[in-house]
Amino acid sequence: MTEETPGFDEQPDVPSGATPEDAEPKTAPSSAEDGAAPAGDTAAAQSAAQIAGLTAQLDQVRTALNERTADVQRLQAEYQNYRRRVERDRIAVKELAIANLLTELLPVLDDIGRAREHGELVGGFKSVAESLETVAAKMGLQQFGKEGEPFDPMIHEALMHSYAPDVTETTCVAILQPGYRFGERTIRPARVAVAEPQPGAQPAKGDETDAGTAAADDKESGGPDEG
């Protein structure tokens, strides 16, 4: 029987010249590498998730920005329309007020016109009347209506009617009261006397002259039937 020496553990055989550390068993490095690979995949997955989240937030911000931009553009367009409408209404109210004022002055202008026709527009009255007419003209008042112009029911009001052989269409032969306009607005139509062509009237004087000349030429040539 072989006796075992107490107090000593069995040691693996160590080659000569080797250190004690070489005798310790080595752990396979595969376990560390296996643990490192899953950690890298997890970090990449987290980064991708963060990028996806940031992209979604960016899309939401862009959508909200586009909506707010559209709202601002719509409000700006509504404001511009409101300004134009207010300006148009302001001009219309101003023109209506001036037209009403000028309408009230028309009887005074009619009196001035009658006084001028009768030679009564003299002295200080003449100066005041001319100043009033100048102010009315500066405000945009325009007088219209002349004898001999064609009758237009849009701007003329016929108070007298007659026939005349020397007219070829309905014509204003007398201006009983001048008309006035303010811009495109007719404040008062011209009140006139009109004349229409005479029913069954003879040809105009120029036509009679032409007919007489033709007859004289036929007579000098011996008539149309003479050879």
PDB file of C-alpha atoms in Angstrom:
ATOM      1  CA  MET A   1       0.000   0.000   0.000  1.00  0.00           C
ATOM      2  CA  THR A   2       1.135   3.519  -0.825  1.00  0.00           C
ATOM      3  CA  GLU A   3       1.016   6.054   1.907  1.00  0.00           C
ATOM      4  CA  GLU A   4      -0.306   9.586   1.153  1.00  0.00           C
ATOM      5  CA  THR A   5       1.493  12.475   2.629  1.00  0.00           C
ATOM      6  CA  PRO A   6      -0.997  14.510   4.646  1.00  0.00           C
ATOM      7  CA  GLY A   7      -1.170  18.319   4.190  1.00  0.00           C
ATOM      8  CA  PHE A   8      -0.389  18.470   0.504  1.00  0.00           C
ATOM      9  CA  ASP A   9      -2.898  18.706  -2.301  1.00  0.00           C
ATOM     10  CA  GLU A  10      -2.286  17.258  -5.599  1.00  0.00           C
ATOM     11  CA  GLN A  11      -1.032  19.774  -8.144  1.00  0.00           C
ATOM     12  CA  PRO A  12      -1.156  19.297 -11.864  1.00  0.00           C
ATOM     13  CA  ASP A  13       2.006  18.625 -13.594  1.00  0.00           C
ATOM     14  CA  VAL A  14       3.788  21.838 -14.503  1.00  0.00           C
ATOM     15  CA  PRO A  15       6.460  21.768 -17.117  1.00  0.00           C
ATOM     16  CA  SER A  16       9.839  22.927 -16.087  1.00  0.00           C
ATOM     17  CA  GLY A  17      10.444  26.649 -16.492  1.00  0.00           C
ATOM     18  CA  ALA A  18       6.739  27.520 -16.280  1.00  0.00           C
ATOM     19  CA  THR A  19       5.264  29.893 -13.723  1.00  0.00           C
ATOM     20  CA  PRO A  20       2.476  28.943 -11.349  1.00  0.00           C
ATOM     21  CA  GLU A  21      -0.014  31.045 -13.235  1.00  0.00           C
ATOM     22  CA  ASP A  22       0.492  28.846 -16.242  1.00  0.00           C
ATOM     23  CA  ALA A  23      -0.730  26.006 -14.214  1.00  0.00           C
ATOM     24  CA  GLU A  24      -4.121  27.641 -13.512  1.00  0.00           C
ATOM     25  CA  PRO A  25      -6.948  26.648 -15.856  1.00  0.00           C
ATOM     26  CA  LYS A  26      -7.810  29.265 -18.508  1.00  0.00           C
ATOM     27  CA  THR A  27     -11.414  30.452 -19.072  1.00  0.00           C
ATOM     28  CA  ALA A  28     -12.644  30.458 -22.653  1.00  0.00           C
ATOM     29  CA  PRO A  29     -13.040  34.026 -23.998  1.00  0.00           C
ATOM     30  CA  SER A  30     -16.144  33.104 -25.925  1.00  0.00           C
ATOM     31  CA  SER A  31     -18.420  34.005 -22.986  1.00  0.00           C
ATOM     32  CA  ALA A  32     -17.243  37.685 -22.959  1.00  0.00           C
ATOM     33  CA  GLU A  33     -17.634  38.025 -26.676  1.00  0.00           C
ATOM     34  CA  ASP A  34     -21.123  36.538 -26.564  1.00  0.00           C
ATOM     35  CA  GLY A  35     -22.094  39.121 -23.928  1.00  0.00           C
ATOM     36  CA  ALA A  36     -20.674  42.070 -25.916  1.00  0.00           C
ATOM     37  CA  ALA A  37     -22.632  41.363 -29.110  1.00  0.00           C
ATOM     38  CA  PRO A  38     -26.146  41.631 -27.567  1.00  0.00           C
ATOM     39  CA  ALA A  39     -25.173  44.913 -25.829  1.00  0.00           C
ATOM     40  CA  GLY A  40     -24.236  46.530 -29.187  1.00  0.00           C
ATOM     41  CA  ASP A  41     -27.504  45.423 -30.794  1.00  0.00           C
ATOM     42  CA  THR A  42     -29.450  46.928 -27.879  1.00  0.00           C
ATOM     43  CA  ALA A  43     -27.680  50.299 -28.237  1.00  0.00           C
ATOM     44  CA  ALA A  44     -28.365  50.367 -31.977  1.00  0.00           C
ATOM     45  CA  ALA A  45     -32.022  49.546 -31.385  1.00  0.00           C
ATOM     46  CA  GLN A  46     -32.309  52.333 -28.798  1.00  0.00           C
ATOM     47  CA  SER A  47     -30.696  54.817 -31.181  1.00  0.00           C
ATOM     48  CA  ALA A  48     -33.087  53.834 -33.971  1.00  0.00           C
ATOM     49  CA  ALA A  49     -36.053  54.221 -31.616  1.00  0.00           C
ATOM     50  CA  GLN A  50     -34.847  57.675 -30.562  1.00  0.00           C
ATOM     51  CA  ILE A  51     -34.407  58.735 -34.192  1.00  0.00           C
ATOM     52  CA  ALA A  52     -37.880  57.454 -35.042  1.00  0.00           C
ATOM     53  CA  GLY A  53     -39.350  59.371 -32.103  1.00  0.00           C
ATOM     54  CA  LEU A  54     -37.550  62.568 -33.055  1.00  0.00           C
ATOM     55  CA  THR A  55     -38.678  62.182 -36.674  1.00  0.00           C
ATOM     56  CA  ALA A  56     -42.292  61.781 -35.558  1.00  0.00           C
ATOM     57  CA  GLN A  57     -42.008  64.866 -33.358  1.00  0.00           C
ATOM     58  CA  LEU A  58     -40.464  66.815 -36.248  1.00  0.00           C
ATOM     59  CA  ASP A  59     -43.337  65.783 -38.519  1.00  0.00           C
ATOM     60  CA  GLN A  60     -45.834  66.948 -35.895  1.00  0.00           C
ATOM     61  CA  VAL A  61     -44.043  70.285 -35.557  1.00  0.00           C
ATOM     62  CA  ARG A  62     -43.981  70.737 -39.335  1.00  0.00           C
ATOM     63  CA  THR A  63     -47.692  69.932 -39.579  1.00  0.00           C
ATOM     64  CA  ALA A  64     -48.509  72.416 -36.816  1.00  0.00           C
ATOM     65  CA  LEU A  65     -46.294  75.045 -38.466  1.00  0.00           C
ATOM     66  CA  ASN A  66     -48.039  74.580 -41.829  1.00  0.00           C
ATOM     67  CA  GLU A  67     -51.434  74.886 -40.155  1.00  0.00           C
ATOM     68  CA  ARG A  68     -50.438  78.081 -38.326  1.00  0.00           C
ATOM     69  CA  THR A  69     -48.922  79.506 -41.521  1.00  0.00           C
ATOM     70  CA  ALA A  70     -52.165  78.822 -43.386  1.00  0.00           C
ATOM     71  CA  ASP A  71     -54.121  80.493 -40.578  1.00  0.00           C
ATOM     72  CA  VAL A  72     -51.896  83.579 -40.732  1.00  0.00           C
ATOM     73  CA  GLN A  73     -52.205  83.781 -44.513  1.00  0.00           C
ATOM     74  CA  ARG A  74     -55.985  83.457 -44.288  1.00  0.00           C
ATOM     75  CA  LEU A  75     -56.192  86.157 -41.636  1.00  0.00           C
ATOM     76  CA  GLN A  76     -53.957  88.418 -43.692  1.00  0.00           C
ATOM     77  CA  ALA A  77     -56.154  87.951 -46.771  1.00  0.00           C
ATOM     78  CA  GLU A  78     -59.292  88.643 -44.722  1.00  0.00           C
ATOM     79  CA  TYR A  79     -57.680  91.764 -43.298  1.00  0.00           C
ATOM     80  CA  GLN A  80     -56.719  93.021 -46.754  1.00  0.00           C
ATOM     81  CA  ASN A  81     -60.278  92.427 -47.990  1.00  0.00           C
ATOM     82  CA  TYR A  82     -61.615  94.233 -44.931  1.00  0.00           C
ATOM     83  CA  ARG A  83     -59.348  97.225 -45.569  1.00  0.00           C
ATOM     84  CA  ARG A  84     -60.411  97.427 -49.228  1.00  0.00           C
ATOM     85  CA  ARG A  85     -64.075  97.125 -48.259  1.00  0.00           C
ATOM     86  CA  VAL A  86     -63.749  99.839 -45.616  1.00  0.00           C
ATOM     87  CA  GLU A  87     -61.924 102.123 -48.044  1.00  0.00           C
ATOM     88  CA  ARG A  88     -64.563 101.520 -50.729  1.00  0.00           C
ATOM     89  CA  ASP A  89     -67.367 102.228 -48.264  1.00  0.00           C
ATOM     90  CA  ARG A  90     -65.595 105.353 -47.045  1.00  0.00           C
ATOM     91  CA  ILE A  91     -65.291 106.689 -50.583  1.00  0.00           C
ATOM     92  CA  ALA A  92     -68.915 105.817 -51.328  1.00  0.00           C
ATOM     93  CA  VAL A  93     -70.124 107.621 -48.190  1.00  0.00           C
ATOM     94  CA  LYS A  94     -67.989 110.640 -49.036  1.00  0.00           C
ATOM     95  CA  GLU A  95     -69.309 110.780 -52.611  1.00  0.00           C
ATOM     96  CA  LEU A  96     -72.890 110.426 -51.390  1.00  0.00           C
ATOM     97  CA  ALA A  97     -72.427 113.275 -48.922  1.00  0.00           C
ATOM     98  CA  ILE A  98     -70.957 115.537 -51.612  1.00  0.00           C
ATOM     99  CA  ALA A  99     -73.720 114.585 -54.054  1.00  0.00           C
ATOM    100  CA  ASN A 100     -76.382 115.453 -51.459  1.00  0.00           C
ATOM    101  CA  LEU A 101     -74.730 118.809 -50.791  1.00  0.00           C
ATOM    102  CA  LEU A 102     -74.493 119.636 -54.494  1.00  0.00           C
ATOM    103  CA  THR A 103     -78.131 118.620 -54.977  1.00  0.00           C
ATOM    104  CA  GLU A 104     -79.139 121.203 -52.384  1.00  0.00           C
ATOM    105  CA  LEU A 105     -77.147 123.846 -54.272  1.00  0.00           C
ATOM    106  CA  LEU A 106     -78.827 123.227 -57.648  1.00  0.00           C
ATOM    107  CA  PRO A 107     -81.722 125.689 -57.093  1.00  0.00           C
ATOM    108  CA  VAL A 108     -79.193 128.400 -56.228  1.00  0.00           C
ATOM    109  CA  LEU A 109     -77.220 127.618 -59.392  1.00  0.00           C
ATOM    110  CA  ASP A 110     -80.446 127.766 -61.407  1.00  0.00           C
ATOM    111  CA  ASP A 111     -81.163 131.240 -59.998  1.00  0.00           C
ATOM    112  CA  ILE A 112     -77.642 132.335 -60.894  1.00  0.00           C
ATOM    113  CA  GLY A 113     -78.122 131.058 -64.454  1.00  0.00           C
ATOM    114  CA  ARG A 114     -81.428 132.904 -64.902  1.00  0.00           C
ATOM    115  CA  ALA A 115     -79.899 136.090 -63.518  1.00  0.00           C
ATOM    116  CA  ARG A 116     -77.035 135.773 -66.000  1.00  0.00           C
ATOM    117  CA  GLU A 117     -79.458 135.301 -68.905  1.00  0.00           C
ATOM    118  CA  HIS A 118     -81.370 138.462 -67.947  1.00  0.00           C
ATOM    119  CA  GLY A 119     -78.246 140.525 -67.369  1.00  0.00           C
ATOM    120  CA  GLU A 120     -78.834 140.845 -63.643  1.00  0.00           C
ATOM    121  CA  LEU A 121     -75.577 139.195 -62.579  1.00  0.00           C
ATOM    122  CA  VAL A 122     -73.653 142.358 -61.696  1.00  0.00           C
ATOM    123  CA  GLY A 123     -71.679 143.852 -58.827  1.00  0.00           C
ATOM    124  CA  GLY A 124     -71.045 141.931 -55.655  1.00  0.00           C
ATOM    125  CA  PHE A 125     -73.727 139.391 -56.525  1.00  0.00           C
ATOM    126  CA  LYS A 126     -71.730 138.441 -59.624  1.00  0.00           C
ATOM    127  CA  SER A 127     -68.559 137.901 -57.586  1.00  0.00           C
ATOM    128  CA  VAL A 128     -70.341 135.722 -55.024  1.00  0.00           C
ATOM    129  CA  ALA A 129     -72.120 133.737 -57.751  1.00  0.00           C
ATOM    130  CA  GLU A 130     -68.906 133.045 -59.625  1.00  0.00           C
ATOM    131  CA  SER A 131     -67.159 131.981 -56.407  1.00  0.00           C
ATOM    132  CA  LEU A 132     -69.994 129.563 -55.672  1.00  0.00           C
ATOM    133  CA  GLU A 133     -69.819 128.096 -59.173  1.00  0.00           C
ATOM    134  CA  THR A 134     -66.039 127.704 -58.849  1.00  0.00           C
ATOM    135  CA  VAL A 135     -66.354 125.855 -55.541  1.00  0.00           C
ATOM    136  CA  ALA A 136     -69.048 123.573 -56.966  1.00  0.00           C
ATOM    137  CA  ALA A 137     -66.833 122.778 -59.964  1.00  0.00           C
ATOM    138  CA  LYS A 138     -63.882 121.976 -57.674  1.00  0.00           C
ATOM    139  CA  MET A 139     -66.090 119.547 -55.781  1.00  0.00           C
ATOM    140  CA  GLY A 140     -66.724 117.712 -59.058  1.00  0.00           C
ATOM    141  CA  LEU A 141     -70.033 119.176 -60.246  1.00  0.00           C
ATOM    142  CA  GLN A 142     -70.352 119.162 -64.049  1.00  0.00           C
ATOM    143  CA  GLN A 143     -73.064 120.822 -66.108  1.00  0.00           C
ATOM    144  CA  PHE A 144     -74.330 119.211 -69.309  1.00  0.00           C
ATOM    145  CA  GLY A 145     -77.025 119.719 -71.911  1.00  0.00           C
ATOM    146  CA  LYS A 146     -76.661 121.601 -75.223  1.00  0.00           C
ATOM    147  CA  GLU A 147     -79.024 122.494 -78.002  1.00  0.00           C
ATOM    148  CA  GLY A 148     -78.716 120.301 -81.075  1.00  0.00           C
ATOM    149  CA  GLU A 149     -77.465 117.167 -79.346  1.00  0.00           C
ATOM    150  CA  PRO A 150     -79.391 113.894 -79.791  1.00  0.00           C
ATOM    151  CA  PHE A 151     -81.980 113.143 -77.148  1.00  0.00           C
ATOM    152  CA  ASP A 152     -80.822 110.520 -74.621  1.00  0.00           C
ATOM    153  CA  PRO A 153     -83.477 109.408 -72.128  1.00  0.00           C
ATOM    154  CA  MET A 154     -80.729 108.387 -69.710  1.00  0.00           C
ATOM    155  CA  ILE A 155     -79.574 111.978 -69.204  1.00  0.00           C
ATOM    156  CA  HIS A 156     -82.392 114.083 -70.697  1.00  0.00           C
ATOM    157  CA  GLU A 157     -85.936 114.715 -69.522  1.00  0.00           C
ATOM    158  CA  ALA A 158     -88.268 115.893 -72.293  1.00  0.00           C
ATOM    159  CA  LEU A 159     -90.730 118.554 -71.100  1.00  0.00           C
ATOM    160  CA  MET A 160     -91.842 119.744 -74.556  1.00  0.00           C
ATOM    161  CA  HIS A 161     -92.285 117.885 -77.826  1.00  0.00           C
ATOM    162  CA  SER A 162     -92.631 119.057 -81.428  1.00  0.00           C
ATOM    163  CA  TYR A 163     -91.850 118.142 -85.030  1.00  0.00           C
ATOM    164  CA  ALA A 164     -89.291 119.794 -87.241  1.00  0.00           C
ATOM    165  CA  PRO A 165     -88.454 119.207 -90.910  1.00  0.00           C
ATOM    166  CA  ASP A 166     -84.750 119.934 -90.453  1.00  0.00           C
ATOM    167  CA  VAL A 167     -83.943 117.097 -87.998  1.00  0.00           C
ATOM    168  CA  THR A 168     -83.285 113.473 -88.824  1.00  0.00           C
ATOM    169  CA  GLU A 169     -83.622 112.105 -85.282  1.00  0.00           C
ATOM    170  CA  THR A 170     -85.096 113.122 -81.963  1.00  0.00           C
ATOM    171  CA  THR A 171     -83.060 116.192 -81.058  1.00  0.00           C
ATOM    172  CA  CYS A 172     -82.830 118.578 -78.124  1.00  0.00           C
ATOM    173  CA  VAL A 173     -83.851 121.918 -79.612  1.00  0.00           C
ATOM    174  CA  ALA A 174     -83.986 123.900 -76.352  1.00  0.00           C
ATOM    175  CA  ILE A 175     -82.432 123.499 -72.885  1.00  0.00           C
ATOM    176  CA  LEU A 176     -85.048 124.470 -70.348  1.00  0.00           C
ATOM    177  CA  GLN A 177     -82.911 123.535 -67.359  1.00  0.00           C
ATOM    178  CA  PRO A 178     -79.322 122.259 -67.515  1.00  0.00           C
ATOM    179  CA  GLY A 179     -78.415 118.874 -66.146  1.00  0.00           C
ATOM    180  CA  TYR A 180     -75.718 118.168 -63.579  1.00  0.00           C
ATOM    181  CA  ARG A 181     -73.562 115.156 -62.856  1.00  0.00           C
ATOM    182  CA  PHE A 182     -71.055 114.268 -60.159  1.00  0.00           C
ATOM    183  CA  GLY A 183     -68.528 111.725 -61.350  1.00  0.00           C
ATOM    184  CA  GLU A 184     -70.525 108.809 -62.777  1.00  0.00           C
ATOM    185  CA  ARG A 185     -73.638 109.859 -60.887  1.00  0.00           C
ATOM    186  CA  THR A 186     -76.312 111.948 -62.626  1.00  0.00           C
ATOM    187  CA  ILE A 187     -77.623 114.353 -60.008  1.00  0.00           C
ATOM    188  CA  ARG A 188     -80.286 115.851 -62.247  1.00  0.00           C
ATOM    189  CA  PRO A 189     -81.141 115.149 -65.896  1.00  0.00           C
ATOM    190  CA  ALA A 190     -81.208 118.019 -68.356  1.00  0.00           C
ATOM    191  CA  ARG A 191     -84.785 119.200 -68.922  1.00  0.00           C
ATOM    192  CA  VAL A 192     -85.211 119.910 -72.613  1.00  0.00           C
ATOM    193  CA  ALA A 193     -87.615 120.509 -75.475  1.00  0.00           C
ATOM    194  CA  VAL A 194     -87.259 117.911 -78.211  1.00  0.00           C
ATOM    195  CA  ALA A 195     -88.199 117.804 -81.868  1.00  0.00           C
ATOM    196  CA  GLU A 196     -88.755 114.755 -84.024  1.00  0.00           C
ATOM    197  CA  PRO A 197     -88.570 114.511 -87.825  1.00  0.00           C
ATOM    198  CA  GLN A 198     -91.731 115.716 -89.555  1.00  0.00           C
ATOM    199  CA  PRO A 199     -93.909 112.759 -90.650  1.00  0.00           C
ATOM    200  CA  GLY A 200     -93.862 112.501 -94.462  1.00  0.00           C
ATOM    201  CA  ALA A 201     -91.187 115.179 -94.707  1.00  0.00           C
ATOM    202  CA  GLN A 202     -89.662 115.929 -98.120  1.00  0.00           C
ATOM    203  CA  PRO A 203     -86.095 114.853 -98.831  1.00  0.00           C
ATOM    204  CA  ALA A 204     -83.409 116.962 -97.394  1.00  0.00           C
ATOM    205  CA  LYS A 205     -82.251 120.058 -99.248  1.00  0.00           C
ATOM    206  CA  GLY A 206     -79.090 118.342-100.434  1.00  0.00           C
ATOM    207  CA  ASP A 207     -81.133 115.509-102.000  1.00  0.00           C
ATOM    208  CA  GLU A 208     -83.339 118.039-103.863  1.00  0.00           C
ATOM    209  CA  THR A 209     -80.247 119.740-105.246  1.00  0.00           C
ATOM    210  CA  ASP A 210     -78.866 116.450-106.502  1.00  0.00           C
ATOM    211  CA  ALA A 211     -82.196 115.588-108.152  1.00  0.00           C
ATOM    212  CA  GLY A 212     -82.341 118.995-109.876  1.00  0.00           C
ATOM    213  CA  THR A 213     -78.799 118.626-111.169  1.00  0.00           C
ATOM    214  CA  ALA A 214     -79.573 115.199-112.621  1.00  0.00           C
ATOM    215  CA  ALA A 215     -82.705 116.553-114.381  1.00  0.00           C
ATOM    216  CA  ALA A 216     -80.722 119.422-115.879  1.00  0.00           C
ATOM    217  CA  ASP A 217     -78.090 117.013-117.217  1.00  0.00           C
ATOM    218  CA  ASP A 218     -80.798 114.893-118.861  1.00  0.00           C
ATOM    219  CA  LYS A 219     -82.335 117.970-120.491  1.00  0.00           C
ATOM    220  CA  GLU A 220     -79.006 119.139-121.946  1.00  0.00           C
ATOM    221  CA  SER A 221     -78.347 115.686-123.400  1.00  0.00           C
ATOM    222  CA  GLY A 222     -81.755 115.607-125.078  1.00  0.00           C
ATOM    223  CA  GLY A 223     -83.387 113.323-122.530  1.00  0.00           C
ATOM    224  CA  PRO A 224     -82.860 109.690-121.882  1.00  0.00           C
ATOM    225  CA  ASP A 225     -84.922 108.557-124.928  1.00  0.00           C
ATOM    226  CA  GLU A 226     -83.236 110.733-127.537  1.00  0.00           C
ATOM    227  CA  GLY A 227     -80.524 109.202-129.645  1.00  0.00           C
TER     228      GLY A 227
END
